[in-house]
Amino acid sequence: MSKIIAVVAMLFAFLTGCATDATVRTHVSELAGTYYSGDGLGRLVYITLRPDGTFASDWQGCLGVYGEATGSWQLQGDQIIFSPAAERDALAGYLRRATTIRHDGRIGFARTQDVAHDKISLDLVFLKQDGGAY
């Protein structure tokens, strides 16, 4: 019985370590910057939120650039609302609304459709990159 409890405890620790649930309210000035999400191979998505309310994004992979999007963004509470002006390929329809989060002290966000029951898989979180130019 103690082995079962130990396995369940390890599984719980593993599963909770793979998700973040710290939604935050923040300010436009703190959000401005470059964000990254991906697996390092087929999905490397960069999004730059500029302080003037515009954004640029591209999806890169081992075969090149899979999609691009540009437009405007605004912050409403803990939600980022994207209004794309131009989209192509893999990023067409990808950015519409995101929930702001803080994970390991870093600001970030996840697309609202990727948030389930206030839990977000870390693989789907966009974390702010240090020193990102905008």
mmCIF file of C-alpha atoms in Angstrom:
data_model
loop_
_atom_site.group_PDB
_atom_site.id
_atom_site.type_symbol
_atom_site.label_atom_id
_atom_site.label_comp_id
_atom_site.label_asym_id
_atom_site.label_seq_id
_atom_site.Cartn_x
_atom_site.Cartn_y
_atom_site.Cartn_z
ATOM 1 C CA MET A 1 0.000 0.000 0.000
ATOM 2 C CA SER A 2 2.826 2.419 0.822
ATOM 3 C CA LYS A 3 4.328 1.787 -2.647
ATOM 4 C CA ILE A 4 1.022 2.755 -4.273
ATOM 5 C CA ILE A 5 0.848 5.960 -2.224
ATOM 6 C CA ALA A 6 4.467 6.792 -3.168
ATOM 7 C CA VAL A 7 3.763 6.223 -6.871
ATOM 8 C CA VAL A 8 0.598 8.354 -6.721
ATOM 9 C CA ALA A 9 2.502 11.126 -4.899
ATOM 10 C CA MET A 10 5.297 11.061 -7.515
ATOM 11 C CA LEU A 11 2.751 11.126 -10.339
ATOM 12 C CA PHE A 12 0.940 14.085 -8.735
ATOM 13 C CA ALA A 13 4.240 15.981 -8.320
ATOM 14 C CA PHE A 14 5.148 15.266 -11.959
ATOM 15 C CA LEU A 15 1.778 16.382 -13.310
ATOM 16 C CA THR A 16 1.619 19.573 -11.273
ATOM 17 C CA GLY A 17 5.186 20.437 -12.312
ATOM 18 C CA CYS A 18 4.090 20.427 -15.950
ATOM 19 C CA ALA A 19 1.437 23.085 -15.567
ATOM 20 C CA THR A 20 1.113 26.608 -14.337
ATOM 21 C CA ASP A 21 -2.018 28.179 -12.957
ATOM 22 C CA ALA A 22 -0.920 31.610 -11.763
ATOM 23 C CA THR A 23 -3.026 34.002 -13.820
ATOM 24 C CA VAL A 24 -2.070 37.612 -13.168
ATOM 25 C CA ARG A 25 -3.235 41.103 -13.910
ATOM 26 C CA THR A 26 -0.429 43.210 -15.277
ATOM 27 C CA HIS A 27 0.232 46.418 -17.198
ATOM 28 C CA VAL A 28 0.949 47.050 -20.877
ATOM 29 C CA SER A 29 4.425 48.339 -19.991
ATOM 30 C CA GLU A 30 5.290 45.052 -18.240
ATOM 31 C CA LEU A 31 3.903 42.927 -21.079
ATOM 32 C CA ALA A 32 5.826 44.627 -23.893
ATOM 33 C CA GLY A 33 8.610 42.342 -25.087
ATOM 34 C CA THR A 34 9.358 39.180 -27.024
ATOM 35 C CA TYR A 35 7.784 35.853 -26.052
ATOM 36 C CA TYR A 36 8.574 32.291 -27.085
ATOM 37 C CA SER A 37 6.670 29.023 -26.977
ATOM 38 C CA GLY A 38 7.598 25.733 -28.543
ATOM 39 C CA ASP A 39 9.225 22.374 -28.447
ATOM 40 C CA GLY A 40 12.478 23.485 -30.098
ATOM 41 C CA LEU A 41 11.830 21.433 -33.220
ATOM 42 C CA GLY A 42 8.582 21.735 -35.172
ATOM 43 C CA ARG A 43 6.943 24.503 -33.145
ATOM 44 C CA LEU A 44 8.959 27.605 -32.328
ATOM 45 C CA VAL A 45 6.525 30.514 -32.091
ATOM 46 C CA TYR A 46 7.810 34.006 -31.333
ATOM 47 C CA ILE A 47 5.492 36.901 -30.537
ATOM 48 C CA THR A 48 6.703 40.452 -29.985
ATOM 49 C CA LEU A 49 4.278 42.736 -28.142
ATOM 50 C CA ARG A 50 5.334 46.336 -28.706
ATOM 51 C CA PRO A 51 4.533 49.139 -26.233
ATOM 52 C CA ASP A 52 2.612 50.986 -28.984
ATOM 53 C CA GLY A 53 -0.003 48.193 -29.072
ATOM 54 C CA THR A 54 1.226 46.396 -32.190
ATOM 55 C CA PHE A 55 2.548 42.848 -32.450
ATOM 56 C CA ALA A 56 4.521 40.680 -34.851
ATOM 57 C CA SER A 57 4.736 36.893 -34.732
ATOM 58 C CA ASP A 58 6.326 34.064 -36.640
ATOM 59 C CA TRP A 59 6.195 30.295 -36.398
ATOM 60 C CA GLN A 60 9.487 28.621 -37.251
ATOM 61 C CA GLY A 61 10.421 24.990 -37.593
ATOM 62 C CA CYS A 62 13.044 22.699 -39.029
ATOM 63 C CA LEU A 63 11.819 23.414 -42.574
ATOM 64 C CA GLY A 64 11.725 27.202 -42.273
ATOM 65 C CA VAL A 65 8.992 29.722 -41.477
ATOM 66 C CA TYR A 66 5.542 28.106 -41.226
ATOM 67 C CA GLY A 67 3.518 31.265 -40.664
ATOM 68 C CA GLU A 68 3.516 34.955 -39.794
ATOM 69 C CA ALA A 69 1.074 37.402 -38.247
ATOM 70 C CA THR A 70 1.042 41.127 -37.481
ATOM 71 C CA GLY A 71 -1.555 43.436 -36.016
ATOM 72 C CA SER A 72 -2.545 45.149 -32.790
ATOM 73 C CA TRP A 73 -3.087 43.985 -29.229
ATOM 74 C CA GLN A 74 -4.676 45.345 -26.084
ATOM 75 C CA LEU A 75 -4.854 44.291 -22.475
ATOM 76 C CA GLN A 76 -8.265 43.819 -20.807
ATOM 77 C CA GLY A 77 -7.897 42.597 -17.217
ATOM 78 C CA ASP A 78 -5.910 39.361 -17.426
ATOM 79 C CA GLN A 79 -6.696 38.927 -21.144
ATOM 80 C CA ILE A 80 -4.649 39.954 -24.172
ATOM 81 C CA ILE A 81 -6.887 40.625 -27.158
ATOM 82 C CA PHE A 82 -5.169 40.232 -30.531
ATOM 83 C CA SER A 83 -6.510 41.948 -33.660
ATOM 84 C CA PRO A 84 -4.466 40.583 -36.565
ATOM 85 C CA ALA A 85 -4.137 42.789 -39.639
ATOM 86 C CA ALA A 86 -2.202 40.203 -41.668
ATOM 87 C CA GLU A 87 -1.872 36.445 -41.141
ATOM 88 C CA ARG A 88 -0.550 33.646 -43.236
ATOM 89 C CA ASP A 89 -0.202 29.886 -43.129
ATOM 90 C CA ALA A 90 0.124 28.278 -39.655
ATOM 91 C CA LEU A 91 -0.587 31.543 -37.805
ATOM 92 C CA ALA A 92 -3.853 32.251 -39.647
ATOM 93 C CA GLY A 93 -6.480 32.290 -36.879
ATOM 94 C CA TYR A 94 -3.920 31.336 -34.214
ATOM 95 C CA LEU A 95 -3.832 34.545 -32.157
ATOM 96 C CA ARG A 96 -7.112 35.941 -30.867
ATOM 97 C CA ARG A 97 -7.164 35.965 -27.047
ATOM 98 C CA ALA A 98 -4.661 34.948 -24.361
ATOM 99 C CA THR A 99 -4.601 34.762 -20.564
ATOM 100 C CA THR A 100 -1.681 36.425 -18.771
ATOM 101 C CA ILE A 101 0.259 34.271 -16.310
ATOM 102 C CA ARG A 102 3.355 34.315 -14.158
ATOM 103 C CA HIS A 103 5.489 31.161 -14.085
ATOM 104 C CA ASP A 104 8.672 30.828 -12.035
ATOM 105 C CA GLY A 105 8.721 34.603 -11.622
ATOM 106 C CA ARG A 106 8.464 35.246 -15.376
ATOM 107 C CA ILE A 107 5.552 36.974 -17.046
ATOM 108 C CA GLY A 108 3.866 35.144 -19.887
ATOM 109 C CA PHE A 109 0.582 34.187 -21.469
ATOM 110 C CA ALA A 110 -1.260 31.263 -22.996
ATOM 111 C CA ARG A 111 -3.926 31.274 -25.670
ATOM 112 C CA THR A 112 -7.294 31.144 -23.943
ATOM 113 C CA GLN A 113 -8.286 27.957 -25.807
ATOM 114 C CA ASP A 114 -5.168 26.252 -24.371
ATOM 115 C CA VAL A 115 -6.229 26.966 -20.771
ATOM 116 C CA ALA A 116 -8.250 24.139 -19.240
ATOM 117 C CA HIS A 117 -9.706 24.397 -15.743
ATOM 118 C CA ASP A 118 -7.218 27.155 -14.828
ATOM 119 C CA LYS A 119 -4.304 24.861 -15.739
ATOM 120 C CA ILE A 120 -1.950 25.504 -18.620
ATOM 121 C CA SER A 121 0.512 23.001 -20.052
ATOM 122 C CA LEU A 122 3.949 24.590 -19.898
ATOM 123 C CA ASP A 123 4.527 23.532 -23.521
ATOM 124 C CA LEU A 124 1.799 25.974 -24.575
ATOM 125 C CA VAL A 125 2.896 28.959 -22.467
ATOM 126 C CA PHE A 126 4.571 31.962 -24.081
ATOM 127 C CA LEU A 127 7.253 33.176 -21.675
ATOM 128 C CA LYS A 128 8.896 36.569 -21.924
ATOM 129 C CA GLN A 129 12.458 36.412 -23.174
ATOM 130 C CA ASP A 130 15.163 38.382 -21.439
ATOM 131 C CA GLY A 131 16.514 41.281 -23.460
ATOM 132 C CA GLY A 132 14.039 40.783 -26.306
ATOM 133 C CA ALA A 133 13.992 43.705 -28.707
ATOM 134 C CA TYR A 134 10.737 45.224 -29.850
#
